[in-house]
Tab-separated table of C-alpha atoms in Angstrom:
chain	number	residue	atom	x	y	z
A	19	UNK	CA	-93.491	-161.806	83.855
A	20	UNK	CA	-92.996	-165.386	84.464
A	21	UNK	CA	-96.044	-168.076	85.673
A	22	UNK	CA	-92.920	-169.220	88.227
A	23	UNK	CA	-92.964	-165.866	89.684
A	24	UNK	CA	-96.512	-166.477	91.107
A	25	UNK	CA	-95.322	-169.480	93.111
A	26	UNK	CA	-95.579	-169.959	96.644
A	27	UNK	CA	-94.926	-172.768	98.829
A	28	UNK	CA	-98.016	-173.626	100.328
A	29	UNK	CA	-98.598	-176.614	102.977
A	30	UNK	CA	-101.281	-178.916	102.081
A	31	UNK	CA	-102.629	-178.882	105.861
A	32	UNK	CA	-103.775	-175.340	104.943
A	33	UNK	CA	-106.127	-176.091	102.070
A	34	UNK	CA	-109.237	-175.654	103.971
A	35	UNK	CA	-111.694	-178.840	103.485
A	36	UNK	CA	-115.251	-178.067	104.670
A	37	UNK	CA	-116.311	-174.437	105.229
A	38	UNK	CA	-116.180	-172.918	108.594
A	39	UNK	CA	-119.380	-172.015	111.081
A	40	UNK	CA	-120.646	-169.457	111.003
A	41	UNK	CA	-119.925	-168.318	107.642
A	42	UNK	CA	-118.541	-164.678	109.032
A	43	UNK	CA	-116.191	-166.460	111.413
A	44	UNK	CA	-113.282	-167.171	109.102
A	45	UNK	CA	-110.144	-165.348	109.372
A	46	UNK	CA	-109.659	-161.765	107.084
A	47	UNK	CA	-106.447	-159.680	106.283
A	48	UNK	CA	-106.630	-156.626	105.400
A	49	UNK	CA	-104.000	-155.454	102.996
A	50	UNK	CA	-103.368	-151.437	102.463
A	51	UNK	CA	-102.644	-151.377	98.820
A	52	UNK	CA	-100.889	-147.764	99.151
A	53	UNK	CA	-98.259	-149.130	101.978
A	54	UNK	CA	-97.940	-152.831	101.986
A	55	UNK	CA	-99.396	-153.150	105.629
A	56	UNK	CA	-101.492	-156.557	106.736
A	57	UNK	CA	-103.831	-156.436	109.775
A	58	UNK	CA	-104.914	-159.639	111.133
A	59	UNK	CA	-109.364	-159.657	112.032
A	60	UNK	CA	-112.192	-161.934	111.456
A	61	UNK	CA	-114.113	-161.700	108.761
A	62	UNK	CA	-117.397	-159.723	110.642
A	63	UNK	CA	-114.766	-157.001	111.115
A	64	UNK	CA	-115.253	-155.968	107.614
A	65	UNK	CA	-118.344	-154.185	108.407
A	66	UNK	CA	-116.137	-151.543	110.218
A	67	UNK	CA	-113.883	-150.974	107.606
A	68	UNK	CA	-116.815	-149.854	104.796
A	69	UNK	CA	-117.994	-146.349	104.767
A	70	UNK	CA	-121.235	-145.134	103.955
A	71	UNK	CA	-121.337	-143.871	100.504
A	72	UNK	CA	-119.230	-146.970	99.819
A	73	UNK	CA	-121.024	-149.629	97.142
A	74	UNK	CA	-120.721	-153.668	97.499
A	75	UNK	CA	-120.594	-155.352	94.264
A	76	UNK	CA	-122.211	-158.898	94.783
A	77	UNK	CA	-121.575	-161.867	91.830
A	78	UNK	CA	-125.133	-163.427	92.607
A	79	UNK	CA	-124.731	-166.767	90.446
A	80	UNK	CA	-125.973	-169.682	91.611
A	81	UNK	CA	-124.071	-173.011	91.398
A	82	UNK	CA	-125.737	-175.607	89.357
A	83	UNK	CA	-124.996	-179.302	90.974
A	84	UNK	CA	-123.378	-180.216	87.591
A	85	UNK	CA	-121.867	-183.650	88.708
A	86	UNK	CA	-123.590	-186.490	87.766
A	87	UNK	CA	-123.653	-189.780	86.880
A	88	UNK	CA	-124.316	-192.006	83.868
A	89	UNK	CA	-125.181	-195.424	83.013
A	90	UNK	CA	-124.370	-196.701	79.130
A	91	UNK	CA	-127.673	-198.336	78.379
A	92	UNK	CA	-125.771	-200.987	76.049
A	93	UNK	CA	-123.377	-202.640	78.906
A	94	UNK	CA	-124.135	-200.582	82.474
A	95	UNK	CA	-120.677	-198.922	82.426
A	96	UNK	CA	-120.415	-195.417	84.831
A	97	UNK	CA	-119.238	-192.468	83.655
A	98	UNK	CA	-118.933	-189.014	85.445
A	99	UNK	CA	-120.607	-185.951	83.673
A	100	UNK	CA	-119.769	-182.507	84.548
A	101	UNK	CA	-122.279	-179.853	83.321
A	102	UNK	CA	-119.924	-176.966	81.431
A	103	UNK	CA	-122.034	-175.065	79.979
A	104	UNK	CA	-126.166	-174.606	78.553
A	105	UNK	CA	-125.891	-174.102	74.934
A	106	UNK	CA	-129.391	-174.731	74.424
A	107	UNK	CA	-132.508	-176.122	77.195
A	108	UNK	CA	-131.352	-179.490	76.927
A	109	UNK	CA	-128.242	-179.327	74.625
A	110	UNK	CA	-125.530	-178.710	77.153
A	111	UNK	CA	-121.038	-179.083	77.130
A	112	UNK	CA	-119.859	-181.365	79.552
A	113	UNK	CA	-116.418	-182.909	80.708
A	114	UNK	CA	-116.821	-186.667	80.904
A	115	UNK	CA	-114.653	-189.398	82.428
A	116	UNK	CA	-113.477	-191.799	81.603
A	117	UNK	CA	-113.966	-189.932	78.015
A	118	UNK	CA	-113.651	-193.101	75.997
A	119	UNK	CA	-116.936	-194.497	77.368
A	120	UNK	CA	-118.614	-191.069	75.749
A	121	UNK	CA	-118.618	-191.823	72.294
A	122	UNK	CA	-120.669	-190.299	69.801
A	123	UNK	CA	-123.933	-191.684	69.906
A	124	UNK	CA	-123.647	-193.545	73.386
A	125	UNK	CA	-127.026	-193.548	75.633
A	126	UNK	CA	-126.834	-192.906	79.024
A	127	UNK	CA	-129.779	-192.646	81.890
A	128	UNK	CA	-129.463	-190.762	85.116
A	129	UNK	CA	-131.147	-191.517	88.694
A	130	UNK	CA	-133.014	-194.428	87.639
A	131	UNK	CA	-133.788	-192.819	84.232
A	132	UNK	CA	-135.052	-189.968	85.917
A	133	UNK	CA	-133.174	-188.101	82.992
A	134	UNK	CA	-131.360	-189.460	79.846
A	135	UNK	CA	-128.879	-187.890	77.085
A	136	UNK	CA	-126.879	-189.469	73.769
A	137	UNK	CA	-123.369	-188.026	73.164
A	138	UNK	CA	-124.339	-186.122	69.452
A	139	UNK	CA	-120.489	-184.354	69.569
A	140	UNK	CA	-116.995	-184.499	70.863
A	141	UNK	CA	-115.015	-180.991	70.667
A	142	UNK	CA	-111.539	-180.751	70.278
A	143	UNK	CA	-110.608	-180.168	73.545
A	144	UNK	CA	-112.507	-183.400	74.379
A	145	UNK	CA	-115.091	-182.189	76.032
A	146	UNK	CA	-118.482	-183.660	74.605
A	147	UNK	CA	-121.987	-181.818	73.270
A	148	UNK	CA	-124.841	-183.871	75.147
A	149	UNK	CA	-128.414	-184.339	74.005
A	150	UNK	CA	-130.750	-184.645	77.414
A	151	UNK	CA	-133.959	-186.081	77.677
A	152	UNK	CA	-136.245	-185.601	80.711
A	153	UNK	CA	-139.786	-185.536	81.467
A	154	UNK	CA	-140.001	-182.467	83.593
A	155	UNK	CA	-137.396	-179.241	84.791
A	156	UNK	CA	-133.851	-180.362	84.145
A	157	UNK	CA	-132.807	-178.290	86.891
A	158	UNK	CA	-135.264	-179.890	89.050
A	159	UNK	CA	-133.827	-183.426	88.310
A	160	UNK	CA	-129.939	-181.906	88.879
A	161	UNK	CA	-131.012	-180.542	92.049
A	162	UNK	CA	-132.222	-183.722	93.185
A	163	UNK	CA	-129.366	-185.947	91.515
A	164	UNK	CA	-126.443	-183.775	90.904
A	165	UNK	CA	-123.531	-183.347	93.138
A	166	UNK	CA	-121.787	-180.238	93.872
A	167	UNK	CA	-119.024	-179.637	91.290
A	168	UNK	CA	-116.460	-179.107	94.311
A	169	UNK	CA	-112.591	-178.056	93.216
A	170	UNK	CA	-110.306	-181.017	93.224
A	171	UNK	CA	-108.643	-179.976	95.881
A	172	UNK	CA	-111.428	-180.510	98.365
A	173	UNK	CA	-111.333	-184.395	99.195
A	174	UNK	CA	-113.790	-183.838	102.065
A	175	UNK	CA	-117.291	-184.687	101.065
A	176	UNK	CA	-119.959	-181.504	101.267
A	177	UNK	CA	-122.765	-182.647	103.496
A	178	UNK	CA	-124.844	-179.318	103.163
A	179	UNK	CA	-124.903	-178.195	99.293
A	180	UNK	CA	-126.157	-174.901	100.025
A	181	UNK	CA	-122.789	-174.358	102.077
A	182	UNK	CA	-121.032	-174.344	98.279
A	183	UNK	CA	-123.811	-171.407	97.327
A	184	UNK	CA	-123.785	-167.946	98.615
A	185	UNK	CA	-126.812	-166.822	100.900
A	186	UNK	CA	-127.391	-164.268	97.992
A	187	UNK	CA	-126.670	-166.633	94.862
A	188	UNK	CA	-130.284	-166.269	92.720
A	189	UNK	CA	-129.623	-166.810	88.545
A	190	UNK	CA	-128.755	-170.696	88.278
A	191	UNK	CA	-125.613	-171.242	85.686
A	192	UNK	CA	-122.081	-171.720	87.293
A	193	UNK	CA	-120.035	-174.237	87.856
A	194	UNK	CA	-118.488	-173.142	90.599
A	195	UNK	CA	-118.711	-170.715	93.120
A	196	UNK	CA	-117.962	-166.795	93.579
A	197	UNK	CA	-116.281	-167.722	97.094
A	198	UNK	CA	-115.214	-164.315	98.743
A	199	UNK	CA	-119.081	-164.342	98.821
A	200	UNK	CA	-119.186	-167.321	101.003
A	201	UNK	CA	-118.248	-165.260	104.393
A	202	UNK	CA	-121.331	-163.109	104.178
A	203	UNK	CA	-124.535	-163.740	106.091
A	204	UNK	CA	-127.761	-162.403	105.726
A	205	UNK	CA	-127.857	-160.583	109.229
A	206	UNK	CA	-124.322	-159.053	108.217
A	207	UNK	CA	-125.728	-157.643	104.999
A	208	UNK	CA	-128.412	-155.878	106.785
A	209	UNK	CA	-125.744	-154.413	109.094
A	210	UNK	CA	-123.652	-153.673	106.021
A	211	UNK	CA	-126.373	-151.642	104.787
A	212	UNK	CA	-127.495	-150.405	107.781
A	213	UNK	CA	-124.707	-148.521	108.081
A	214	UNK	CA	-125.544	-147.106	104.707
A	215	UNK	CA	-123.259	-149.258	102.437
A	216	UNK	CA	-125.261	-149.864	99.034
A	217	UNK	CA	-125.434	-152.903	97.755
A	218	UNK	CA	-125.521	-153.652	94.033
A	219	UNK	CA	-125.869	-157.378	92.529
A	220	UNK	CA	-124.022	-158.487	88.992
A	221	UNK	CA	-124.116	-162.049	87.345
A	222	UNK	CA	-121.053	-163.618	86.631
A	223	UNK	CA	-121.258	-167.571	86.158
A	224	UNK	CA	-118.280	-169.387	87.029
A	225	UNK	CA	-116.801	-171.647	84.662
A	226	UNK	CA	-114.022	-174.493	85.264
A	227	UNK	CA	-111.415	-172.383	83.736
A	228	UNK	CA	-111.073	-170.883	87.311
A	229	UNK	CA	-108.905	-174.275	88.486
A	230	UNK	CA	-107.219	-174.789	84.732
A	231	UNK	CA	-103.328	-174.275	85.466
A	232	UNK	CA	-101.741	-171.559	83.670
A	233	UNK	CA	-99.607	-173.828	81.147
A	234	UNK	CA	-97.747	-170.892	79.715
A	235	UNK	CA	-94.091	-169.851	81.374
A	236	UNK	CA	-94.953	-166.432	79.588
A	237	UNK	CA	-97.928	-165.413	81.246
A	238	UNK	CA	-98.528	-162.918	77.998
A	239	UNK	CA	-99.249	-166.048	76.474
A	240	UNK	CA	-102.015	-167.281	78.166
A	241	UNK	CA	-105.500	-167.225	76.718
A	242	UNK	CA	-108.337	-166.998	79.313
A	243	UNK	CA	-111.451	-169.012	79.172
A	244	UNK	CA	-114.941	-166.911	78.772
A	245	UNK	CA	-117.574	-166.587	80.686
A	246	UNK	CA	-120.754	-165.163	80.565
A	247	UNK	CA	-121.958	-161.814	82.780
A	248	UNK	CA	-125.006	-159.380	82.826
A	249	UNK	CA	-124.277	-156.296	84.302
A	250	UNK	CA	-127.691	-155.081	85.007
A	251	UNK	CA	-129.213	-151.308	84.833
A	252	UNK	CA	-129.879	-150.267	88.571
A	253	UNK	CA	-126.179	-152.071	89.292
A	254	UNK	CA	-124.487	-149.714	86.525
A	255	UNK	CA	-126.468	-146.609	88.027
A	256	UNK	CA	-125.396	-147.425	91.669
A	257	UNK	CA	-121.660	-148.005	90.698
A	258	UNK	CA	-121.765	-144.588	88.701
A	259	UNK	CA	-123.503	-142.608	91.090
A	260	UNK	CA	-121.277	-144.201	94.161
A	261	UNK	CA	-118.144	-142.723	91.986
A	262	UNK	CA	-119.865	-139.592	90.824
A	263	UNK	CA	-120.302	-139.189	95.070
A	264	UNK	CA	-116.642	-140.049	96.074
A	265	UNK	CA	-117.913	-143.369	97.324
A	266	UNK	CA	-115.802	-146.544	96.981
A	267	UNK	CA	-116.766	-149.221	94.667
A	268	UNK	CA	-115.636	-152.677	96.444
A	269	UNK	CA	-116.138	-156.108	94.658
A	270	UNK	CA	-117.015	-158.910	96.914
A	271	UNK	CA	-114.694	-161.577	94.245
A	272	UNK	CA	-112.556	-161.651	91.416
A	273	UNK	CA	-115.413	-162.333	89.266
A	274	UNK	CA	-117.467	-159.217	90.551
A	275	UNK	CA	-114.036	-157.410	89.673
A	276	UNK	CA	-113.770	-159.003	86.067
A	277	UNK	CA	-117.289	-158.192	85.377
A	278	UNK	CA	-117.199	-154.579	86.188
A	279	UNK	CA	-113.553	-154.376	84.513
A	280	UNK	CA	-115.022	-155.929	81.356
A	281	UNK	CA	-117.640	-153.461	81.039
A	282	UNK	CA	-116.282	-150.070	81.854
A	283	UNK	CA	-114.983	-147.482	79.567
A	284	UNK	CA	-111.581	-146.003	79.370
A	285	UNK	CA	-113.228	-143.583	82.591
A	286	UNK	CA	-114.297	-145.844	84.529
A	287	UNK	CA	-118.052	-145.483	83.743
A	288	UNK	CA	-120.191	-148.293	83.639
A	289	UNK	CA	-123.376	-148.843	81.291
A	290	UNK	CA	-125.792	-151.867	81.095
A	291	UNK	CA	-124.487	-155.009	79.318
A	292	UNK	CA	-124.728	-158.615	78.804
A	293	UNK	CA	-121.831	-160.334	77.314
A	294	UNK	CA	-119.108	-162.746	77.681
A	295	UNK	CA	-115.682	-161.834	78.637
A	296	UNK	CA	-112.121	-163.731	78.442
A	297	UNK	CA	-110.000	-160.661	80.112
A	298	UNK	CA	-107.035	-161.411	81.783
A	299	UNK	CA	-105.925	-159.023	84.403
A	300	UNK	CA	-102.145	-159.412	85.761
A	301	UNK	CA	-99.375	-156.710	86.967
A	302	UNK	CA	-99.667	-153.354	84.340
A	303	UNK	CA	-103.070	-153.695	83.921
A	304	UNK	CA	-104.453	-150.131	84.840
A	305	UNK	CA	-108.192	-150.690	86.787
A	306	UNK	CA	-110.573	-148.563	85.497
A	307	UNK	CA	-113.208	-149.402	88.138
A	308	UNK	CA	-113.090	-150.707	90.995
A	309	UNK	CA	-111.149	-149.545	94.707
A	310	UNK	CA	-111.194	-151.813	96.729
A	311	UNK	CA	-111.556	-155.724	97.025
A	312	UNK	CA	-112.335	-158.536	99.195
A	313	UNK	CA	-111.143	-161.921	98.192
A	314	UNK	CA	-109.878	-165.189	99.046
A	315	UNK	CA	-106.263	-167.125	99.076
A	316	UNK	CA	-105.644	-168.183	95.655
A	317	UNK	CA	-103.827	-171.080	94.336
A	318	UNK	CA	-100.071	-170.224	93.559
A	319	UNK	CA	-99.199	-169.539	89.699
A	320	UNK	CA	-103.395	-169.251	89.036
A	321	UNK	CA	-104.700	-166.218	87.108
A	322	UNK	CA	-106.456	-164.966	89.947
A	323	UNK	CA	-103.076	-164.545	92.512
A	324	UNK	CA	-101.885	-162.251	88.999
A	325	UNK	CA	-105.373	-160.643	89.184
A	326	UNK	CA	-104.529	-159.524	93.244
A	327	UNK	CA	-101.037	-158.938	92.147
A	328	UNK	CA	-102.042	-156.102	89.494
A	329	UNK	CA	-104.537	-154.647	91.745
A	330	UNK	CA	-102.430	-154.781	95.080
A	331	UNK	CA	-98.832	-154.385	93.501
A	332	UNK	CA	-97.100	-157.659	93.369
A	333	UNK	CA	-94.094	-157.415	95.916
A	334	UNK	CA	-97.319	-156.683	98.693
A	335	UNK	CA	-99.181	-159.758	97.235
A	336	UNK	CA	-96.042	-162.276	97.610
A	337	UNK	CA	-95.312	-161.111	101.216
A	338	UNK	CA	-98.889	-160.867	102.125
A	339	UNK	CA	-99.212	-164.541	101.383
A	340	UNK	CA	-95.651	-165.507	103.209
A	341	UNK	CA	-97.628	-163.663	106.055
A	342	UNK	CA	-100.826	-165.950	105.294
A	343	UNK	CA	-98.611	-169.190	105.693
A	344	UNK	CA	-96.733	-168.326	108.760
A	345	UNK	CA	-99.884	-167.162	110.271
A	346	UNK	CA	-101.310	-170.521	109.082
A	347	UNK	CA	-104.344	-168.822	107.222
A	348	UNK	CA	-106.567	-171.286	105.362
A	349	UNK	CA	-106.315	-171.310	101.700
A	350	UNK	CA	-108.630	-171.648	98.826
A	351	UNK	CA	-112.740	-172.118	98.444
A	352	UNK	CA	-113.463	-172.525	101.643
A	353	UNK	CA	-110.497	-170.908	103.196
A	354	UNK	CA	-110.100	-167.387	104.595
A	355	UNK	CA	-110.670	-164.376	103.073
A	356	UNK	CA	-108.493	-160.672	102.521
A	357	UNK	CA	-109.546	-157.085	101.976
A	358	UNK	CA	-107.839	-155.040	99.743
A	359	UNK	CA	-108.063	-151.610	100.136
């Protein structure tokens, strides 16, 4: 298949801009896998559609506030940092712009020196290897410094950070969010399980890979970015035992879904791991895992509207979205959200 078959037109008034109130009051569609058939509800509706004996896979990363900014100590120039990725406690990757004021070597101080770093490496995708300095936590300082790493389509400015995390997100490390899990509450959880719907947590952090276009016109061709999961013990038991029961395993995200896909074997069963993974799911990929999934609009030609289309079939995907534009849906991170099932 083609990256142009993946296109939609998609207005720009639908890209939703701040997140809705409450969380559970954005839109859902359901989407029957089997028959094609969309349903219109808001998102507390899910709760009626789970059965007990049914498992929730959570993602339950935790969005570091990776953007900051830098002062060269030599001349008082800015420059944007974006946190990528930890490679060590204060050896991290980051994406810096403008990229010529990061040489190798260049100082830089942070929130009135609060923290510091030198530039000790420039990859070849230009991203740089930064040294930090700082006298306590770095994720202390970040929290108090850093700025949400918010997609670049999302000009509106986030006034409540914890509105980017979801009210479950615990293990610190992404760089952006697992959104589908951004409609859940606490009190809907607790109804969720109340109705005795087991809930199992997996780490998945987030990398920026998630918004990188597919370049490729043969989407064979495309090489995923990685990014690193832990699938923990008790998660792997409840996801075996939920299958082993005739239960329903349903990931709350495409990253919950990559996660579990990554780690089970050719039968679907799932053991303990810790890894990273770079799969690519798109139409003829066989799912060993999961049956069911709830997930947001995706941006047209993106790895993630192939993931949906290989999971969903792709002719129900396509005219599921024409559906989600007529019915003016809202799109993207903080947009509304679909259940496939």
């Amino acid at each position: 298949m083609k990256t142009s078959d993946f296109y939609y037109d998609l207005p720009e008034e639908l890209i939703a801009q701040t997140p809705i109130e409450p969380r559970n009051a954005s839109r859902l569609m359901l989407l029957n896998k089997k028959t094609g058939e969309v349903e219109h509800k808001i998102f507390r509706d899910l709760t009626d559609y789970l059965n007990p004996g049914d498992c929730l896979i959570l993602n339950d990363t935790r969005v570091i506030p990776a953007r900051i900014y830098g002062v060269k100590k030599d001349t008082g120039a800015v420059v944007e940092f974006l946190l990528l990725k930890q490679r060590e406690n204060l050896v991290w990757e980051c994406l810096c712009k403008p990229g010529k004021r990061a040489k190798i070597g260049t100082q830089f101080a942070f929130g009135n020196g609060k923290l510091e770093c030198t530039v000790s490496d420039v990859l070849d995708d230009g991203n740089r290897i930064v040294d930090f300095k700082c006298a306590c936590n770095i994720y202390s300082v970040l929290d108090e410094i850093g700025q949400m790493p918010l997609p670049p389509y999302i000009k509106e400015k986030l006034t409540d950070k914890e509105r980017y995390q979801t009210v479950y997100s615990e293990n610190l490390g992404s760089a952006a969010a697992p959104t589908a899990g951004l409609h859940f509450t606490s009190d809907m959880l607790d109804k969720i399980k109340a109705k005795g719907v087991r809930i199992g947590y997996v780490t998945l952090h987030v990398g920026l890979g998630t918004f990188r276009p597919v370049k490729a016109d043969d989407i064979t061709k495309h090489i995923m970015h990685k990014e690193h999961y832990i699938m923990p013990p008790q998660t792997a038991d409840l996801i075996n035992e939920t299958h082993m029961n005739g239960g329903r395993v349903i990931c709350v995200g495409t990253t919950s879904c990559r996660t579990l896909e990554s780690v089970a074997d050719k039968n679907g069963c799932i053991c303990a791991d810790e890894d990273d993974t770079g799969i690519f799911i798109y139409p003829g990929y066989k799912f060993k895992c999961i049956d069911a999934l709830v997930t947001n609009f995706h941006l047209p030609e993106s790895t993630l509207i192939m993931l949906i289309s290989a999971f969903a079939g792709y002719d129900n995907i396509m005219n599921a979205y024409r559906i989600a534009v007529n019915e003016k849906y809202r799109f993207f991170s903080f947009g509304d959200a679909m259940f496939i099932y």
